[in-house]
C-alpha atoms as one frame of an Amber mdcrd trajectory, in Angstrom:
protein
 -15.868 -10.429  18.869 -12.718  -7.791  18.302 -10.431 -11.230  17.169 -11.846
 -12.127  13.947 -13.070  -8.413  13.120  -8.496  -7.267  13.724  -7.700 -10.940
  11.801 -10.600  -9.964   8.752  -8.569  -5.784   8.662  -5.453  -7.972   8.784
  -6.269 -10.027   5.791  -7.292  -7.486   3.580  -4.860  -5.874   4.850  -1.941
  -8.128   3.706  -3.318  -8.964   0.515  -2.349  -5.813  -0.954   0.562  -5.607
  -2.606   3.494  -5.704  -0.731   5.610  -2.607  -0.977   2.167  -0.289  -0.456
   1.349  -2.190   2.767   5.433  -1.327   3.773   4.946   2.174   3.296   2.163
   2.732   4.651   3.369   1.075   8.060   5.994   3.366   8.006   4.621   6.311
   7.293   2.191   5.364   9.648   4.724   5.401  12.378   7.331   8.590  11.097
   4.279  10.783  10.579   2.917  10.093  14.847   5.720  12.763  15.499   5.783
  14.881  12.642   3.680  17.807  11.441   1.230  17.707   8.958   2.754  19.895
   6.195   5.678  16.677   6.991   3.432  14.100   6.533   1.619  14.965   3.887
   5.296  15.647   1.863   6.258  12.186   2.895   3.443  10.670   2.517   3.518
  12.208  -1.458   7.480  11.319  -2.204   6.731   7.798  -1.278   3.509   7.698
  -4.072   5.999   8.868  -6.260   8.423   5.607  -5.553   6.037   3.765  -6.277
   4.103   4.982  -8.975   5.754   2.872 -11.528   6.462   0.041  -9.449   4.745
  -3.769 -10.981   2.366  -3.840  -8.300   0.925  -1.031  -8.752   0.467  -1.527
 -11.959  -0.523  -5.107 -11.727  -3.163  -3.371  -9.617  -4.348  -1.731 -11.983
  -4.932  -4.227 -14.707  -6.060  -7.314 -12.437  -9.096  -4.782 -10.753  -9.455
  -3.757 -15.091  -9.803  -7.301 -15.679 -11.629  -8.177 -13.246  -8.940 -10.735
 -11.739  -7.196 -10.929  -8.178  -3.895  -9.102  -8.708  -0.720 -11.960  -8.962
   1.800  -9.273  -6.202   5.501  -9.549  -6.464   6.745  -7.202  -4.082   8.708
  -5.575  -7.343
């Protein structure tokens, strides 16, 4: 049961915007060795960097239009 469940979670993660997935993976790895306040600062910083990305804007448009987003990694 574990492998099918893990694969389903992996598929859901992979269907998200590539820049965001990479950023979250990096934050999760680095955050393990950081005090919580530093990790939260890092998260806010990355959010600011990604806020105006084409993928984030595409994701919001796709959600509003009830369609699957077409992410480009930009």
